[in-house]
Coordinates of C-alpha atoms (C1' of nucleotides) in Angstrom, one line a residue:
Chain T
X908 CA 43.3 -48.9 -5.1
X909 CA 44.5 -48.8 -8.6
X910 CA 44.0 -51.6 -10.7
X911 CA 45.7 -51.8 -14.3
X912 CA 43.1 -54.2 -16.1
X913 CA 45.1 -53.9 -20.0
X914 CA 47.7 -52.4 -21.7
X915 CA 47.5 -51.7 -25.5
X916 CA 51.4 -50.6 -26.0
X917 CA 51.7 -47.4 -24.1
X918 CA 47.9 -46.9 -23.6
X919 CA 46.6 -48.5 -20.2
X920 CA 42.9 -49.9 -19.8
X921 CA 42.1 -49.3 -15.5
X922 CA 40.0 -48.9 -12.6
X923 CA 41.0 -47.1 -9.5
X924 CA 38.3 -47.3 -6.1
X925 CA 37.8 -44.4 -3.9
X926 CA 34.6 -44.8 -1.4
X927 CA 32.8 -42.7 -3.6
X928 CA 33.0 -44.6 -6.4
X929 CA 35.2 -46.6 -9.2
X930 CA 36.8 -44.3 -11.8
X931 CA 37.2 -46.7 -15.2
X932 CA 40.0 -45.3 -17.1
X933 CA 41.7 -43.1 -18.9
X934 CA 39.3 -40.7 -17.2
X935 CA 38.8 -37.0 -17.8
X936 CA 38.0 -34.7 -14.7
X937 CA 35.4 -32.2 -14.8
X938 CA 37.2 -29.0 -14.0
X939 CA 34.4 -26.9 -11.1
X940 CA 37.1 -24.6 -9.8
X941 CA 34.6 -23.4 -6.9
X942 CA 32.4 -26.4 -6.7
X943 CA 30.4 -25.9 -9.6
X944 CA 31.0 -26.0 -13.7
X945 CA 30.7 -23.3 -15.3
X946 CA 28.1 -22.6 -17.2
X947 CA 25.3 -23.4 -14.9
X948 CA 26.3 -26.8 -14.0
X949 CA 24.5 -28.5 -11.3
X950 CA 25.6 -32.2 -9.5
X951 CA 22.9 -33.5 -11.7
X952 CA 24.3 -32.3 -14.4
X953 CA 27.7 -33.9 -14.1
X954 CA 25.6 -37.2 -14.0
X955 CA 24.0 -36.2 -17.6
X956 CA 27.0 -35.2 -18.8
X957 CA 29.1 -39.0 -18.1
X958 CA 31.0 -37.3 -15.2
X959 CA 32.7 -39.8 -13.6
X960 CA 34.9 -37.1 -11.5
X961 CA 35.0 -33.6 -10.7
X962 CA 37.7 -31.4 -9.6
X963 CA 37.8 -28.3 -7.5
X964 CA 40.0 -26.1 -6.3
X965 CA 41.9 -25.8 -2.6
X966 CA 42.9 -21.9 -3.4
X967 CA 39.3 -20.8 -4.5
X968 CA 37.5 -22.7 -2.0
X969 CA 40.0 -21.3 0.6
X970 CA 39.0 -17.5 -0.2
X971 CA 35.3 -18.4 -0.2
X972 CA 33.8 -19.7 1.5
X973 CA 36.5 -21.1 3.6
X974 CA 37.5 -24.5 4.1
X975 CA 36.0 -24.5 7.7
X976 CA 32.5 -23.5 6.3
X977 CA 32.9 -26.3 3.9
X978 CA 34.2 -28.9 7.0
X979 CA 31.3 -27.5 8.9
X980 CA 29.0 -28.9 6.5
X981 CA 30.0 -32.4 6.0
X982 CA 32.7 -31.5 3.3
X983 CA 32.5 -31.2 -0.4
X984 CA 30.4 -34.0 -1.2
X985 CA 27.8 -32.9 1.3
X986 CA 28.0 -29.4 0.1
X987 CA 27.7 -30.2 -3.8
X988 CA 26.2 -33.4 -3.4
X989 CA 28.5 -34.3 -5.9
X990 CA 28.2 -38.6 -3.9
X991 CA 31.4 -39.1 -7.0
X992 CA 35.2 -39.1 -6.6
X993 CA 36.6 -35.5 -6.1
X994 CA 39.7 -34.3 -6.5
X995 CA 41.2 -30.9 -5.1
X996 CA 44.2 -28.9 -6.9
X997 CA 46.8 -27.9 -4.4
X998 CA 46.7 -24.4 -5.5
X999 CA 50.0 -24.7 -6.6
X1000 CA 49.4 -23.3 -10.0
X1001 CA 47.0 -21.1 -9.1
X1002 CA 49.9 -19.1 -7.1
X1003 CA 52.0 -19.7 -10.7
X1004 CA 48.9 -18.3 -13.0
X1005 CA 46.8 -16.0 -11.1
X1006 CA 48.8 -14.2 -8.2
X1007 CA 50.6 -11.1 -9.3
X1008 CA 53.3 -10.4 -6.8
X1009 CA 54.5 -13.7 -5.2
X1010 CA 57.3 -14.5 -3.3
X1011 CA 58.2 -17.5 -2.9
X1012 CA 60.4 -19.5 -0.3
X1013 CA 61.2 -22.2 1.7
X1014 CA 58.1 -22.2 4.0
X1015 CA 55.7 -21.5 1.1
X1016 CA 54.8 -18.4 -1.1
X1017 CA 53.3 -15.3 -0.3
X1018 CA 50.9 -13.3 -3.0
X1019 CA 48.0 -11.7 -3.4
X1020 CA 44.6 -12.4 -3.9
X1021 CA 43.1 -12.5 -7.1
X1022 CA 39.6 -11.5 -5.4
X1023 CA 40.4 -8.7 -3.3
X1024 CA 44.2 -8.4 -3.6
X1025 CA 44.9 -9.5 0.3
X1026 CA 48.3 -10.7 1.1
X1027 CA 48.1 -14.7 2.2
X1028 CA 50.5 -17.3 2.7
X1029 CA 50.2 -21.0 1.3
X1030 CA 52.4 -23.6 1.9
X1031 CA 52.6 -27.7 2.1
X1032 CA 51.0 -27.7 5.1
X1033 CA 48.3 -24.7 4.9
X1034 CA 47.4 -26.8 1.1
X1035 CA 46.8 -29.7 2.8
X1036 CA 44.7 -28.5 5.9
X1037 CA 42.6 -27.5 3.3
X1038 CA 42.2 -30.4 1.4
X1039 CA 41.9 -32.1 4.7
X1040 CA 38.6 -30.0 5.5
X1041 CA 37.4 -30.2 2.0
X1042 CA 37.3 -34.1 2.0
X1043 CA 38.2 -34.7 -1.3
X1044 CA 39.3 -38.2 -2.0
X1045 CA 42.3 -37.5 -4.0
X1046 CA 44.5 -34.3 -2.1
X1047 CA 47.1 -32.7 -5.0
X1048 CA 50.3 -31.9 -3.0
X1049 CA 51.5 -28.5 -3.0
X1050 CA 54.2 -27.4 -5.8
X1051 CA 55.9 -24.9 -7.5
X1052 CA 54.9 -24.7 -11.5
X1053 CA 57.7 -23.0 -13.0
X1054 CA 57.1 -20.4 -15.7
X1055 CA 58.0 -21.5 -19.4
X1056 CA 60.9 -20.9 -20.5
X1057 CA 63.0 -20.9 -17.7
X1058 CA 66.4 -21.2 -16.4
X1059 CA 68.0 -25.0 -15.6
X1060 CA 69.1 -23.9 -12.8
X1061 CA 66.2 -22.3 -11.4
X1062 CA 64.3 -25.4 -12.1
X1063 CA 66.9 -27.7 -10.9
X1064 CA 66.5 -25.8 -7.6
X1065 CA 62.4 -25.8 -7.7
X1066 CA 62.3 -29.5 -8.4
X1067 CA 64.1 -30.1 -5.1
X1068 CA 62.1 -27.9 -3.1
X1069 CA 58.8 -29.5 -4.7
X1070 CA 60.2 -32.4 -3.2
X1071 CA 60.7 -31.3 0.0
X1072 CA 57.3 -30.0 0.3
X1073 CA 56.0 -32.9 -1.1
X1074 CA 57.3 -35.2 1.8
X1075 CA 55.8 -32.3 4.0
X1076 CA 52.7 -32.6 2.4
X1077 CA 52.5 -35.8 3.1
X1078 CA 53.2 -35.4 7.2
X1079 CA 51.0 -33.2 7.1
X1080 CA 48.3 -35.4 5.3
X1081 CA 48.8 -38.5 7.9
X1082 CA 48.7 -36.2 10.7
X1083 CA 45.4 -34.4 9.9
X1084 CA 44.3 -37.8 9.4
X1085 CA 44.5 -38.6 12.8
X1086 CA 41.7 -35.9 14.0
X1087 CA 38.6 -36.9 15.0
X1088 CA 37.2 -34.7 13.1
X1089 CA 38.1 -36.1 10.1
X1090 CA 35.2 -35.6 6.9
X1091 CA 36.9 -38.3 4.7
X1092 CA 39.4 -41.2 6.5
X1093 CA 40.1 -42.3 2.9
X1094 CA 41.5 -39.3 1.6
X1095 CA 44.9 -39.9 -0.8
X1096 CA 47.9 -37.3 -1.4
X1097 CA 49.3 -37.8 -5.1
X1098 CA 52.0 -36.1 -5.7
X1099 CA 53.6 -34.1 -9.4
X1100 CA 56.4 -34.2 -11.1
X1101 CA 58.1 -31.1 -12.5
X1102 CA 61.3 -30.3 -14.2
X1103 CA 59.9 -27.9 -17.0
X1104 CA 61.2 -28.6 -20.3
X1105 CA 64.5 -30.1 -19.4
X1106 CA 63.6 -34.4 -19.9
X1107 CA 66.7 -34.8 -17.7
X1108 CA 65.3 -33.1 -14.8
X1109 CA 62.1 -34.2 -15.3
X1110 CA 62.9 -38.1 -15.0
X1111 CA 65.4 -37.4 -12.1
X1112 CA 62.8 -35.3 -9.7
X1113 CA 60.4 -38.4 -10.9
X1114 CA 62.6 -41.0 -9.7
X1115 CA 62.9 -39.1 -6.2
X1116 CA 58.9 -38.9 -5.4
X1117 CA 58.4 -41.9 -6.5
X1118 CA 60.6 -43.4 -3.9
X1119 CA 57.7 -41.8 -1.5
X1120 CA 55.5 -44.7 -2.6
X1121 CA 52.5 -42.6 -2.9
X1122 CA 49.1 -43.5 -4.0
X1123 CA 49.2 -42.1 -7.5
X1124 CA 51.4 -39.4 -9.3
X1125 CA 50.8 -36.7 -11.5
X1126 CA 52.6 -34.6 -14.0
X1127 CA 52.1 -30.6 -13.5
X1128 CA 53.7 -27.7 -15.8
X1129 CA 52.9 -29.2 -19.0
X1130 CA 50.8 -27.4 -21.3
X1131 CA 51.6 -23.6 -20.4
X1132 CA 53.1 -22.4 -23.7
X1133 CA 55.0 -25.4 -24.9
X1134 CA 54.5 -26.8 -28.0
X1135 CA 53.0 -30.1 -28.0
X1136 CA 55.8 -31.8 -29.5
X1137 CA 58.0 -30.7 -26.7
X1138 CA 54.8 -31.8 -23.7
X1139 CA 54.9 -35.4 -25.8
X1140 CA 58.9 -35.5 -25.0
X1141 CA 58.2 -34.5 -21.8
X1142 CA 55.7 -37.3 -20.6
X1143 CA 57.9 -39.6 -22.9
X1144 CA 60.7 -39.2 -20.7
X1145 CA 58.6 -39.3 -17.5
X1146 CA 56.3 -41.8 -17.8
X1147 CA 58.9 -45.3 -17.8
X1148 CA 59.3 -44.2 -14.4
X1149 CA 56.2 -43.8 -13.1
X1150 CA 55.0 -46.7 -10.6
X1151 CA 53.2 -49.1 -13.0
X1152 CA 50.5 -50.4 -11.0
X1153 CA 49.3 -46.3 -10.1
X1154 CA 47.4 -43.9 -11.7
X1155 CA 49.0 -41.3 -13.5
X1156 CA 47.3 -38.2 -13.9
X1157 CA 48.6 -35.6 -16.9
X1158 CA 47.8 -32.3 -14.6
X1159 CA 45.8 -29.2 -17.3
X1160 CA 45.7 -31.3 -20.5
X1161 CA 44.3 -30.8 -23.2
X1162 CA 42.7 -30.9 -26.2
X1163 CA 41.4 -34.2 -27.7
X1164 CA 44.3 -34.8 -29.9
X1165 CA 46.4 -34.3 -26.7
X1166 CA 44.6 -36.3 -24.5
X1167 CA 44.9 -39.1 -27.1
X1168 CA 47.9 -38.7 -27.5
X1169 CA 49.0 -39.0 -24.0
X1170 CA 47.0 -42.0 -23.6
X1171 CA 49.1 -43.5 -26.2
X1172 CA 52.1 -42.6 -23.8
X1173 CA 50.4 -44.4 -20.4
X1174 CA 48.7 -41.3 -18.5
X1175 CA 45.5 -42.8 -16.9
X1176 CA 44.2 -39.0 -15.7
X1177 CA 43.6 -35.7 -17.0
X1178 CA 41.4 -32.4 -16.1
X1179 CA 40.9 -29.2 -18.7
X1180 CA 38.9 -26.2 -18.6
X1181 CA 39.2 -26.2 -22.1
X1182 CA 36.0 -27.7 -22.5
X1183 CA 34.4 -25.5 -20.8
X1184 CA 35.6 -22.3 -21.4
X1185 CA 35.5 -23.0 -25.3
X1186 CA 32.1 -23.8 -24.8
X1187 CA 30.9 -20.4 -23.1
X1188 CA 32.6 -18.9 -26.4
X1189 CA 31.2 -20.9 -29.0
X1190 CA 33.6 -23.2 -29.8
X1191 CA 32.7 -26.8 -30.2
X1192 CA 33.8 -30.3 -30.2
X1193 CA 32.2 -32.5 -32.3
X1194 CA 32.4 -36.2 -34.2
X1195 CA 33.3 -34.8 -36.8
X1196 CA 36.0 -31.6 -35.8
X1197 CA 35.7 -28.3 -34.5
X1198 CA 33.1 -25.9 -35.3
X1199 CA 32.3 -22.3 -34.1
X1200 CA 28.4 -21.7 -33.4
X1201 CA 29.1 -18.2 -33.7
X1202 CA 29.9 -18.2 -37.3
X1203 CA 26.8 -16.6 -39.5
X1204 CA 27.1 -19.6 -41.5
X1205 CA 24.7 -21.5 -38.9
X1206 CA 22.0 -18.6 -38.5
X1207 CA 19.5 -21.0 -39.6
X1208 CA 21.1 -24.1 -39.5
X1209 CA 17.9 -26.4 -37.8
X1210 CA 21.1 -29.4 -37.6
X1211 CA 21.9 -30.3 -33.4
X1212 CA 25.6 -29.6 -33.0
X1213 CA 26.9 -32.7 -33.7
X1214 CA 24.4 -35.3 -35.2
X1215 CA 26.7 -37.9 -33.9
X1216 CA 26.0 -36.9 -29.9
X1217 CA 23.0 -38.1 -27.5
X1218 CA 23.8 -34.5 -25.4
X1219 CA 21.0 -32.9 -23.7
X1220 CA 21.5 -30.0 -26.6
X1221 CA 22.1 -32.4 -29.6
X1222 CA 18.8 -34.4 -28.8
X1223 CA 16.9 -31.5 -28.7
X1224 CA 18.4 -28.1 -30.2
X1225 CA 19.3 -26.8 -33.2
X1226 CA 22.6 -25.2 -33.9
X1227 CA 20.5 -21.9 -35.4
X1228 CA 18.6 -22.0 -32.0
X1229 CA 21.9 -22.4 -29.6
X1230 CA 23.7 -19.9 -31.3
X1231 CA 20.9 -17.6 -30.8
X1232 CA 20.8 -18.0 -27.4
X1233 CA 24.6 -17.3 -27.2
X1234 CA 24.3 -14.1 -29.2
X1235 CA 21.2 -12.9 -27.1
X1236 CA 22.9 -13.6 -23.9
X1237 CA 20.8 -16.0 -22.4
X1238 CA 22.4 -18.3 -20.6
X1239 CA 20.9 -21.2 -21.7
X1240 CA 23.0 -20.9 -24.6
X1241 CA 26.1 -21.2 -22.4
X1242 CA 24.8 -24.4 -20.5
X1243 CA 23.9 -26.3 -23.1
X1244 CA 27.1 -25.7 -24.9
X1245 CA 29.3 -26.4 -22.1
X1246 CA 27.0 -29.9 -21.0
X1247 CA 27.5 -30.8 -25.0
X1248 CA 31.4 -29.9 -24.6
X1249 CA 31.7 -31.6 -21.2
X1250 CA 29.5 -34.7 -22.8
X1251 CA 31.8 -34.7 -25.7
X1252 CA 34.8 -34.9 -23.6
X1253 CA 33.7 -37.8 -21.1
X1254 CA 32.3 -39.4 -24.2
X1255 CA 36.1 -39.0 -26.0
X1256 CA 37.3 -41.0 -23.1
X1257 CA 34.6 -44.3 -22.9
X1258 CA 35.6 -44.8 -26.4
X1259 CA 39.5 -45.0 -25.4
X1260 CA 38.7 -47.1 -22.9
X1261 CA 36.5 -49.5 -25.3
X1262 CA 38.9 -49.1 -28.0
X1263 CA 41.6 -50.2 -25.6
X1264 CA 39.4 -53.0 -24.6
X1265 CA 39.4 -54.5 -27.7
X1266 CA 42.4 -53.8 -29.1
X1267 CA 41.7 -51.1 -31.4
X1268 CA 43.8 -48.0 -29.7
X1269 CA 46.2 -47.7 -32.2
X1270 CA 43.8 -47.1 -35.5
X1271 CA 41.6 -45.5 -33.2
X1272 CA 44.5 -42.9 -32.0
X1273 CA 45.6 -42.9 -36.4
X1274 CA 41.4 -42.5 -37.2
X1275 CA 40.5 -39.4 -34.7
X1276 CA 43.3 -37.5 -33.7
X1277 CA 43.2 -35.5 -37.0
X1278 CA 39.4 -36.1 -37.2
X1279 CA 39.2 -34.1 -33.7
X1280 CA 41.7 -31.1 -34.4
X1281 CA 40.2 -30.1 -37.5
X1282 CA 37.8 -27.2 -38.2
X1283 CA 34.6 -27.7 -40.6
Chain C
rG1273 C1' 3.2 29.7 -41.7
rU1274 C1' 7.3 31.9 -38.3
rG1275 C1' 11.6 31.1 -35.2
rG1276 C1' 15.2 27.7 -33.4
rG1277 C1' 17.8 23.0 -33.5
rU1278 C1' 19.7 18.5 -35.7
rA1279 C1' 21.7 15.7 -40.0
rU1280 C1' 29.0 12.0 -39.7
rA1281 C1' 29.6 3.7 -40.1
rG1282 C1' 23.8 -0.7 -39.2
rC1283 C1' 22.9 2.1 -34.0
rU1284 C1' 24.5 6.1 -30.3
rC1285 C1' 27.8 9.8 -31.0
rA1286 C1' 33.2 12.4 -31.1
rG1287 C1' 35.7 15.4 -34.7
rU1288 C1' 40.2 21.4 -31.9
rU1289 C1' 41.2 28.4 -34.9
rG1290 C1' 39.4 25.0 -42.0
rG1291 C1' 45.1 21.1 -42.6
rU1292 C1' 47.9 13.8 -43.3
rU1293 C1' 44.3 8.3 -45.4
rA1294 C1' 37.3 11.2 -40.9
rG1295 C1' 37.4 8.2 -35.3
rA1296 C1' 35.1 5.6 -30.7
rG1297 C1' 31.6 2.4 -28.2
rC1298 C1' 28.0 -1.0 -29.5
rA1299 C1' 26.5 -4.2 -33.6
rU1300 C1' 28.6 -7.3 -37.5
rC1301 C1' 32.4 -10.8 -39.5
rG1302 C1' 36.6 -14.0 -38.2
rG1303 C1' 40.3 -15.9 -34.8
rA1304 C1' 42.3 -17.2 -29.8
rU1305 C1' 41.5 -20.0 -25.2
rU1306 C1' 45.2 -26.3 -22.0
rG1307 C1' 45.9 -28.1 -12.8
rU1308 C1' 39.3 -21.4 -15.1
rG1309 C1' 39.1 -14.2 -11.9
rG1310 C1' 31.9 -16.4 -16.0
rU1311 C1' 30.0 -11.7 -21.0
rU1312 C1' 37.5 -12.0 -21.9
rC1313 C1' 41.5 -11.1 -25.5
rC1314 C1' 43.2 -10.2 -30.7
rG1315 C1' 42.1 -8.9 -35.6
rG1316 C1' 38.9 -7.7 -40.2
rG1317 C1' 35.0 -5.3 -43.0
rG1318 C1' 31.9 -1.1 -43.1
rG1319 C1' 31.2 6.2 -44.2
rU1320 C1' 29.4 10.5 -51.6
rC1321 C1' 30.2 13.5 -43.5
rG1322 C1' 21.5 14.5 -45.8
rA1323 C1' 21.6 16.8 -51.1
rG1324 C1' 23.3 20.7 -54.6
rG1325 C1' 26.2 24.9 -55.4
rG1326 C1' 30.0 28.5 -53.6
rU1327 C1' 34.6 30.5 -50.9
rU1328 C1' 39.7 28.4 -50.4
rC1329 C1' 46.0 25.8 -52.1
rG1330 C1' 42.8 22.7 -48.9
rA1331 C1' 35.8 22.0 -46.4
rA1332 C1' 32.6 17.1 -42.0
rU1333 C1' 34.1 22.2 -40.3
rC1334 C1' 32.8 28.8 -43.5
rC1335 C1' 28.6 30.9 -46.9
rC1336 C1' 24.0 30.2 -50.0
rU1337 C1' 20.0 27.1 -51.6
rU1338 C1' 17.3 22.8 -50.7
rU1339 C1' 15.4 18.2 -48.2
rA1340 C1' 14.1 15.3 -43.9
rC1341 C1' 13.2 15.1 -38.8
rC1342 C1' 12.6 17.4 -33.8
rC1343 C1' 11.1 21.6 -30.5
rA1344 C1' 8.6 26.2 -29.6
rC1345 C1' 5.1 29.8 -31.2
rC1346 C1' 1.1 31.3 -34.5

RNA sequence: GUGGGUAUAGCUCAGUUGGUUAGAGCAUCGGAUUGUGGUUCCGGGGGUCGAGGGUUCGAAUCCCUUUACCCACC
C-alpha cells in the first residue's frame, strides 16, 4: 500500500494507494472535523484547493449525525462526495482537549459532551464501530493523549494501556470487517505512538506497536504546549523505529516551519487546523511570510495576498477587498482566506515533494523555513 | 415665545449622599491560535465630562449664565 519512491537524508519522497486514490507524499490532510472545512468549504473546493486528503472526525460525527445515518447513506464518501482518501481521528484527543470531566479506565473513558453535556462512553471498540460505519480508508486507533507536562509514571502506565487498546482496536477492526454490511472492505487501522516528552518512553511504546505489523503508524501528543525543540527530540527519537516501508503520519502538526522540519526527520503525514482557523482570523501564509489582513496597513492595498499564489482569492482579489469582507462579516471573506490558507498549505507540500525529487530538500528546508515563520 | 428634558471616548450609555488616576459594550489598533465547540481569547490607544463662571479642602455630580439638540404647548 505504501511505497517509499526516495529518500533525501531523513526526508522520504512516497506514494501510498487507498481505493480512493494515490496520496503522493509528504502530504498534508485537510482537517473537516464534521465533514466539511470550515469556512464554507465544499468537496469541490478541496479539489481547488490541491486536497489530496481530508480528515474528519469519529467523536463529532458520532454526536451528529450518528455514525448509523452516515452508514445508511453509503458512508462518508457518499455523504460528502469527497470520491478522495479519508481519514477519521479516533476521538482520542478529542476526549483529552474538549471533554471536561472524564474518567478514564480500562474499558475506555467516560465524559461529557461538548454539545449538550451528555455523559457517553468511548472506547477501542465503540471508536472503531464508528470508523467502521463511516468508511474511511484510514481508521486512527483509539488512545489516550496525555496532558503536557506530566508525570513518568502516569505516562509509563498510559503508554501500555494505549497499547492494549490498540491491539483491541485492531480485533475489533478485522471483525467489523467481516459484516456484510461493510461500506468500505479496504479500510486500514494505523495506530500512534505516545510517551509524552520522555524520548525513552516514547521509542519503547514505539517498538511494541510496531510489533502489531500495522498498515501505517502515527505519532499523537506532539504539539500541545511543547516547545518545538522538545517535539523535534521527540520524533528524533521515534522515528528510527518506525517501519521503513509505512507511512508515518505526525498526528496535529503544524506550522510550515514544523512541517518542514519534520520532513527532514522522515514523517510522510500530517493534518492541522492551523490553517484554517488562522485563516477565519486574518492570519495568512504567504511566499513570502506571515501577514495579518487585518492590519490597517492594507485598507487599500489593491495587491492579492500573496502575488506568488494561483488561489482562487490571489487570482482575483485584492488584499484591501478581502480584508473588507472579513471586517464586514461576510463570509466570503472567511472562504476565500481559508481556500488561500488551505491552497498555500497543499501547495507547501508539492514543493517538498519536488524538491525531494530532485535533490534539493536540504537548501530548500535552509531557504524557507525562516522565509515561512516570519512576519512582513 | 413658554415649559420640560438631554449633553460624559468615534458610537450607545453607566457613573452611588460631592471623595483615589472618570468606566463598560461596540468600534479602532496590535497580538495569540498546532489529531477545530465557526464571529474566540489576550492586550493597547482614545475623554477640557457642551462652554463660561461660582460654591467647596475637593465638582461629571450642587448653583448661576450660556450654547446646541429633542419633546410638548402657544
Amino acid at each position: 500500500m505504501f511505497e517509499l519512491k526516495k529518500q533525501q537524508g531523513g526526508a522520504r519522497l512516497g506514494t501510498y494507494t487507498t481505493t480512493h486514490g494515490e496520496i503522493q507524499t509528504p502530504v498534508f490532510m485537510n482537517v473537516g472535523t464534521q465533514g466539511a472545512i470550515k469556512g464554507a468549504l465544499s468537496a469541490e473546493d478541496l479539489s481547488t484547493v490541491g486536497a489530496q486528503v481530508l480528515l474528519c472526525n469519529t467523536y463529532h460525527l458520532h454526536l451528529r449525525p450518528g455514525e448509523e445515518t452516515i452508514h445508511s447513506l453509503g458512508g462518508l464518501h457518499s455523504f460528502t462526495t469527497w470520491d478522495g482518501p479519508i481519514l477519521t481521528d479516533s476521538g482520542g484527543f478529542q476526549v483529552f482537549s474538549l471533554a471536561k470531566l472524564r474518567n478514564i479506565k480500562e474499558e475506555g473513558v467516560t465524559f461529557n459532551a461538548h454539545t449538550d453535556g451528555h455523559r457517553l462512553f468511548m472506547g477501542p471498540e465503540e471508536s472503531m464501530k464508528i470508523q467502521w460505519a463511516l468508511g474511511s480508508d484510514i481508521a486512527m486507533a483509539f488512545d489516550e493523549c496525555v496532558e503536557n507536562p506530566a508525570p513518568y509514571e502516569y505516562v509509563e502506565a498510559s503508554i501500555n494501556r494505549t497499547y492494549r487498546w490498540l491491539k483491541r482496536c485492531d480485533e475489533a477492526m478485522q471483525q467489523l470487517k467481516s459484516r456484510e454490511d461493510t461500506v468500505n472492505p479496504q479500510q486500514v487501522l494505523w495506530g500512534i505512538n505516545q510517551g509524552g516528552t520522555y524520548a525513552a518512553l516514547r521509542e519503547r511504546h514505539m517498538k511494541m506497536i510496531a510489533e502489531l505489523d500495522l498498515p501505517g503508524y502515527s505519532i499523537g501528543g506532539l504539539s500541545v504546549g511543547e516547545p518545538a525543540e522538545v517535539m523535534y527530540e521527540m520524533i528524533d527519537a521515534v522515528a528510527p523505529h518506525m517501519p521503513k516501508n509505512k507511512p508515518r503520519y505526525l498526528m496535529g502538526v503544524g506550522t510550515p516551519e514544523n512541517i518542514i522540519e519534520a520532513v527532514a526527520r522522515g514523517i510522510d503525514f500530517f493534518d492541522c487546523v492551523m490553517p484554517a482557523r488562522n485563516a477565519r482570523h486574518g492570519h495568512v501564509f504567504t511566499s513570502k511570510g506571515i501577514i495579518n489582513i487585518n492590519n490597517a496597513k492594507y485598507i487599500s492595498d489593491s495587491a492579492p495576498l500573496d502575488e506568488n499564489c494561483d488561489c482562487p482569492a490571489c487570482r482575483r482579489f485584492s488584499r484591501a477587498y478581502i480584508r473588507h469582507l472579513l471586517k464586514a462579516g461576510e463570509m466570503l471573506g472567511m472562504r476565500l482566506l481559508v481556500m488561500h490558507n488551505l491552497y498555500f498549505y497543499n501547495k507547501l507540500m508539492a514543493d517538498i515533494r519536488a524538491a525531494i525529487a530532485e535533490d534539493r530538500f536540504d537548501s530548500f528546508r535552509r531557504e524557507k523555513t525562516q522565509v515561512f515563520s516570519q512576519r512582513i
